[in-house]
Short mmCIF file of C-alpha atoms in Angstrom, two decimals:
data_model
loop_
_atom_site.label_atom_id
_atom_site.label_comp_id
_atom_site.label_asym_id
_atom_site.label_seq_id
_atom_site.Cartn_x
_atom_site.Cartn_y
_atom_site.Cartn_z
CA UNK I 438 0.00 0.00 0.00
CA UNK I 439 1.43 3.21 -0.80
CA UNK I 440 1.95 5.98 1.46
CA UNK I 441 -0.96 8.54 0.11
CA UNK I 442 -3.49 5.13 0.12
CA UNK I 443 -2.69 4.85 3.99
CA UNK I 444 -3.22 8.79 4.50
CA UNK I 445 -6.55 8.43 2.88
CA UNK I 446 -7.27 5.34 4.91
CA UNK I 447 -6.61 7.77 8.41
CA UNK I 448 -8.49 10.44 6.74
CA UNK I 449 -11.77 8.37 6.02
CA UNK I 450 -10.59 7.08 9.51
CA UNK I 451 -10.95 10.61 11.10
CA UNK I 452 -13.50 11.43 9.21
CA UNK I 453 -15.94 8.36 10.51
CA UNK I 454 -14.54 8.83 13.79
CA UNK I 455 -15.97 12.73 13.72
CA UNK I 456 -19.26 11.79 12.28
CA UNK I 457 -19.75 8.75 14.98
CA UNK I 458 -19.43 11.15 17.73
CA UNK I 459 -22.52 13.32 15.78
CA UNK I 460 -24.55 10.09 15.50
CA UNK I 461 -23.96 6.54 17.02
CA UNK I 462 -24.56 4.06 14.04
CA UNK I 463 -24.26 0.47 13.43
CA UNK I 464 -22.88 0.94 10.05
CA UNK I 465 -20.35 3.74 10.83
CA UNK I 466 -19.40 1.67 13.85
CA UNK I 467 -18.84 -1.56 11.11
CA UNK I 468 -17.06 0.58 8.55
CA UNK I 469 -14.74 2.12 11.49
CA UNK I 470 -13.99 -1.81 11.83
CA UNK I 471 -13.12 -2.53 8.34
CA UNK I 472 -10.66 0.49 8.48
CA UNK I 473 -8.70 -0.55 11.43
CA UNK I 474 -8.46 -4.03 10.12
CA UNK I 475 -7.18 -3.28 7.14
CA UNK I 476 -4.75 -1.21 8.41
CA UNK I 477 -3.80 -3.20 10.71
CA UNK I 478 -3.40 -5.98 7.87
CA UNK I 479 -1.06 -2.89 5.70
CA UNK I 480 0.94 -2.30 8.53
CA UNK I 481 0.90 -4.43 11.13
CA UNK I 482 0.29 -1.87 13.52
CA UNK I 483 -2.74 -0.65 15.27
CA UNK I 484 -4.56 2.37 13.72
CA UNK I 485 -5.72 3.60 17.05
CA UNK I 486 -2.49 3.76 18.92
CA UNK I 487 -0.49 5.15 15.71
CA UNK I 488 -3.39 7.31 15.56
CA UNK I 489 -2.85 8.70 19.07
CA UNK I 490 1.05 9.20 18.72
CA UNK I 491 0.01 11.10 16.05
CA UNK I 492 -2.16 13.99 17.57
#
């Protein structure tokens, strides 16, 4: 995966993550999910604690 595919991925990621706190849904919540573990599958690292270190 190239580097600007995994900034997109953490800006869909932030994006989601902005719009769950507006409205708490299932499908947001399952998409959120999908992000992480792919990521995670990319990497090998977690999105949430990369994520963190980040901001």
């Amino acid at each position: 995966m190239k580097k600007s595919e995994l900034r997109r991925l953490v800006a869909e990621y932030k994006e989601i993550k902005i719009k769950l706190l507006k409205l708490n849904s299932n499908t947001l919540n399952e998409k959120l999910k999908q992000l992480e573990h792919r990521y995670y599958h990319e990497t090998g690292s977690m999105l949430k604690k990369d994520f963190e270190e980040i901001t």
